[in-house]
Amino acid sequence: QVQLVESGGGLVQPGDSLRLSCVISGRDLRSYAVAWFRRAPGKEREFVAAQRRSGTNTYYEDSVKGRFTISRDNAKNTVYLQMNNLKPEDTAEYYCAVSSTLILSQVRVPGAYGYWGPGTRVTVSS
């Protein structure tokens, strides 16, 4: 049974940074492509960032490019999302997800990911 658990969310001010973590248990992280999605209050879930299984290809939603960085530590079976220069519009519940069969055309598609964490809340407010 694969399980994902996110952590690192919180209440921060605009311009601050946060690093989200997602620990995967039950399977070697090297078997998976990984991604972060988010759902803002009253909105649909949206893609944030993804990284292919090899770790050499990363993808970002346009609004977070240059501010967010997805990475992984396979030895720790952990995925990270470093978020810098946070803005109020980044306020959302953040979810990590993994896929063992991801193809390039589906990187931004939630349904392409088979396992999800319960989420961690990020609130950006002054």
PDB file of C-alpha atoms in Angstrom:
ATOM      1  CA  GLN A   1       0.000   0.000   0.000  1.00  0.00           C
ATOM      2  CA  VAL A   2       1.466   3.309  -1.113  1.00  0.00           C
ATOM      3  CA  GLN A   3       0.872   6.226   1.222  1.00  0.00           C
ATOM      4  CA  LEU A   4       1.769   9.893   0.890  1.00  0.00           C
ATOM      5  CA  VAL A   5       1.827  12.425   3.684  1.00  0.00           C
ATOM      6  CA  GLU A   6       2.444  16.127   3.145  1.00  0.00           C
ATOM      7  CA  SER A   7       3.773  18.570   5.723  1.00  0.00           C
ATOM      8  CA  GLY A   8       5.203  22.059   5.929  1.00  0.00           C
ATOM      9  CA  GLY A   9       2.145  24.179   5.312  1.00  0.00           C
ATOM     10  CA  GLY A  10       1.252  27.163   7.429  1.00  0.00           C
ATOM     11  CA  LEU A  11       0.353  30.820   7.622  1.00  0.00           C
ATOM     12  CA  VAL A  12       2.904  33.178   6.124  1.00  0.00           C
ATOM     13  CA  GLN A  13       3.080  36.735   4.886  1.00  0.00           C
ATOM     14  CA  PRO A  14       3.428  37.803   1.241  1.00  0.00           C
ATOM     15  CA  GLY A  15       7.033  37.502   0.134  1.00  0.00           C
ATOM     16  CA  ASP A  16       7.827  34.717   2.595  1.00  0.00           C
ATOM     17  CA  SER A  17       9.026  31.217   1.749  1.00  0.00           C
ATOM     18  CA  LEU A  18       7.848  27.734   2.684  1.00  0.00           C
ATOM     19  CA  ARG A  19       9.089  24.277   1.882  1.00  0.00           C
ATOM     20  CA  LEU A  20       6.518  21.543   1.620  1.00  0.00           C
ATOM     21  CA  SER A  21       7.524  17.924   2.075  1.00  0.00           C
ATOM     22  CA  CYS A  22       5.806  14.752   0.982  1.00  0.00           C
ATOM     23  CA  VAL A  23       6.968  11.430   2.380  1.00  0.00           C
ATOM     24  CA  ILE A  24       6.102   8.343   0.341  1.00  0.00           C
ATOM     25  CA  SER A  25       5.894   4.962   2.037  1.00  0.00           C
ATOM     26  CA  GLY A  26       5.258   1.497   0.686  1.00  0.00           C
ATOM     27  CA  ARG A  27       7.206   1.842  -2.533  1.00  0.00           C
ATOM     28  CA  ASP A  28      10.525   3.190  -3.756  1.00  0.00           C
ATOM     29  CA  LEU A  29      10.150   6.802  -4.863  1.00  0.00           C
ATOM     30  CA  ARG A  30      12.400   6.080  -7.841  1.00  0.00           C
ATOM     31  CA  SER A  31       9.480   4.162  -9.346  1.00  0.00           C
ATOM     32  CA  TYR A  32       7.403   7.311  -9.666  1.00  0.00           C
ATOM     33  CA  ALA A  33       6.935  10.580 -11.389  1.00  0.00           C
ATOM     34  CA  VAL A  34       5.874  13.122  -8.776  1.00  0.00           C
ATOM     35  CA  ALA A  35       3.717  16.204  -8.764  1.00  0.00           C
ATOM     36  CA  TRP A  36       2.174  18.908  -6.635  1.00  0.00           C
ATOM     37  CA  PHE A  37      -1.356  20.197  -7.144  1.00  0.00           C
ATOM     38  CA  ARG A  38      -3.337  22.739  -5.201  1.00  0.00           C
ATOM     39  CA  ARG A  39      -6.940  23.673  -4.602  1.00  0.00           C
ATOM     40  CA  ALA A  40      -7.784  27.204  -3.578  1.00  0.00           C
ATOM     41  CA  PRO A  41     -11.028  27.879  -1.693  1.00  0.00           C
ATOM     42  CA  GLY A  42     -13.942  27.727  -4.106  1.00  0.00           C
ATOM     43  CA  LYS A  43     -11.786  26.703  -7.051  1.00  0.00           C
ATOM     44  CA  GLU A  44     -10.897  23.583  -8.948  1.00  0.00           C
ATOM     45  CA  ARG A  45      -7.756  21.616  -8.250  1.00  0.00           C
ATOM     46  CA  GLU A  46      -4.904  22.887 -10.397  1.00  0.00           C
ATOM     47  CA  PHE A  47      -1.489  21.667 -11.421  1.00  0.00           C
ATOM     48  CA  VAL A  48       1.507  23.297  -9.750  1.00  0.00           C
ATOM     49  CA  ALA A  49       4.637  21.317 -10.604  1.00  0.00           C
ATOM     50  CA  ALA A  50       5.808  17.887 -11.668  1.00  0.00           C
ATOM     51  CA  GLN A  51       8.983  15.937 -12.120  1.00  0.00           C
ATOM     52  CA  ARG A  52       9.481  12.878 -14.271  1.00  0.00           C
ATOM     53  CA  ARG A  53      10.727   9.664 -12.729  1.00  0.00           C
ATOM     54  CA  SER A  54      14.259  10.285 -13.945  1.00  0.00           C
ATOM     55  CA  GLY A  55      14.350  13.572 -12.063  1.00  0.00           C
ATOM     56  CA  THR A  56      15.788  15.373 -15.061  1.00  0.00           C
ATOM     57  CA  ASN A  57      12.576  16.908 -16.393  1.00  0.00           C
ATOM     58  CA  THR A  58      10.455  19.325 -14.422  1.00  0.00           C
ATOM     59  CA  TYR A  59       7.279  21.221 -15.322  1.00  0.00           C
ATOM     60  CA  TYR A  60       5.596  24.198 -13.708  1.00  0.00           C
ATOM     61  CA  GLU A  61       2.349  26.063 -13.896  1.00  0.00           C
ATOM     62  CA  ASP A  62       3.048  29.482 -15.377  1.00  0.00           C
ATOM     63  CA  SER A  63       2.157  31.488 -12.268  1.00  0.00           C
ATOM     64  CA  VAL A  64       4.735  29.687 -10.124  1.00  0.00           C
ATOM     65  CA  LYS A  65       7.641  29.546 -12.575  1.00  0.00           C
ATOM     66  CA  GLY A  66      10.721  31.150 -11.077  1.00  0.00           C
ATOM     67  CA  ARG A  67       9.242  31.049  -7.567  1.00  0.00           C
ATOM     68  CA  PHE A  68       8.575  27.355  -6.893  1.00  0.00           C
ATOM     69  CA  THR A  69      10.956  24.427  -7.238  1.00  0.00           C
ATOM     70  CA  ILE A  70      10.043  20.753  -7.141  1.00  0.00           C
ATOM     71  CA  SER A  71      12.712  18.293  -6.082  1.00  0.00           C
ATOM     72  CA  ARG A  72      13.131  14.858  -4.633  1.00  0.00           C
ATOM     73  CA  ASP A  73      15.405  12.962  -2.305  1.00  0.00           C
ATOM     74  CA  ASN A  74      15.142   9.328  -3.311  1.00  0.00           C
ATOM     75  CA  ALA A  75      17.176   8.204  -0.318  1.00  0.00           C
ATOM     76  CA  LYS A  76      14.553   9.717   1.971  1.00  0.00           C
ATOM     77  CA  ASN A  77      11.612   8.804  -0.266  1.00  0.00           C
ATOM     78  CA  THR A  78      10.594  12.445  -0.035  1.00  0.00           C
ATOM     79  CA  VAL A  79       9.388  15.033  -2.514  1.00  0.00           C
ATOM     80  CA  TYR A  80       9.728  18.746  -1.845  1.00  0.00           C
ATOM     81  CA  LEU A  81       8.150  21.934  -3.082  1.00  0.00           C
ATOM     82  CA  GLN A  82      10.213  25.004  -2.284  1.00  0.00           C
ATOM     83  CA  MET A  83       7.981  28.049  -2.526  1.00  0.00           C
ATOM     84  CA  ASN A  84       9.558  31.502  -2.544  1.00  0.00           C
ATOM     85  CA  ASN A  85       8.059  34.969  -2.815  1.00  0.00           C
ATOM     86  CA  LEU A  86       4.661  33.670  -1.841  1.00  0.00           C
ATOM     87  CA  LYS A  87       1.604  35.644  -2.875  1.00  0.00           C
ATOM     88  CA  PRO A  88      -1.933  35.720  -1.483  1.00  0.00           C
ATOM     89  CA  GLU A  89      -3.119  33.916  -4.616  1.00  0.00           C
ATOM     90  CA  ASP A  90      -0.928  30.954  -3.622  1.00  0.00           C
ATOM     91  CA  THR A  91      -3.274  30.301  -0.704  1.00  0.00           C
ATOM     92  CA  ALA A  92      -4.592  26.770  -1.134  1.00  0.00           C
ATOM     93  CA  GLU A  93      -4.548  23.208   0.048  1.00  0.00           C
ATOM     94  CA  TYR A  94      -1.465  21.596  -1.503  1.00  0.00           C
ATOM     95  CA  TYR A  95      -1.399  17.934  -2.486  1.00  0.00           C
ATOM     96  CA  CYS A  96       1.414  15.702  -3.641  1.00  0.00           C
ATOM     97  CA  ALA A  97       0.750  12.877  -6.044  1.00  0.00           C
ATOM     98  CA  VAL A  98       2.723  10.127  -7.746  1.00  0.00           C
ATOM     99  CA  SER A  99       2.395   8.114 -10.913  1.00  0.00           C
ATOM    100  CA  SER A 100       4.250   5.053 -12.117  1.00  0.00           C
ATOM    101  CA  THR A 101       2.952   5.347 -15.692  1.00  0.00           C
ATOM    102  CA  LEU A 102       3.011   9.076 -16.420  1.00  0.00           C
ATOM    103  CA  ILE A 103       3.416  10.214 -19.999  1.00  0.00           C
ATOM    104  CA  LEU A 104       4.406  13.704 -21.073  1.00  0.00           C
ATOM    105  CA  SER A 105       0.984  14.708 -22.359  1.00  0.00           C
ATOM    106  CA  GLN A 106      -0.601  13.932 -18.984  1.00  0.00           C
ATOM    107  CA  VAL A 107       1.807  15.722 -16.672  1.00  0.00           C
ATOM    108  CA  ARG A 108      -0.817  18.339 -15.752  1.00  0.00           C
ATOM    109  CA  VAL A 109      -3.753  15.937 -15.527  1.00  0.00           C
ATOM    110  CA  PRO A 110      -4.839  14.950 -11.993  1.00  0.00           C
ATOM    111  CA  GLY A 111      -6.308  11.685 -13.216  1.00  0.00           C
ATOM    112  CA  ALA A 112      -2.886  10.550 -14.399  1.00  0.00           C
ATOM    113  CA  TYR A 113      -1.686  10.202 -10.823  1.00  0.00           C
ATOM    114  CA  GLY A 114      -2.680   7.117  -8.897  1.00  0.00           C
ATOM    115  CA  TYR A 115      -1.770   8.051  -5.352  1.00  0.00           C
ATOM    116  CA  TRP A 116      -2.417  11.230  -3.421  1.00  0.00           C
ATOM    117  CA  GLY A 117      -1.685  12.660  -0.019  1.00  0.00           C
ATOM    118  CA  PRO A 118      -4.341  14.245   2.222  1.00  0.00           C
ATOM    119  CA  GLY A 119      -2.956  17.744   1.677  1.00  0.00           C
ATOM    120  CA  THR A 120      -1.349  20.525   3.657  1.00  0.00           C
ATOM    121  CA  ARG A 121      -2.752  24.012   3.901  1.00  0.00           C
ATOM    122  CA  VAL A 122      -0.845  27.112   2.872  1.00  0.00           C
ATOM    123  CA  THR A 123      -2.233  30.528   3.721  1.00  0.00           C
ATOM    124  CA  VAL A 124      -0.529  33.675   2.509  1.00  0.00           C
ATOM    125  CA  SER A 125      -1.904  36.767   4.172  1.00  0.00           C
ATOM    126  CA  SER A 126      -0.731  40.016   5.681  1.00  0.00           C
TER     127      SER A 126
END
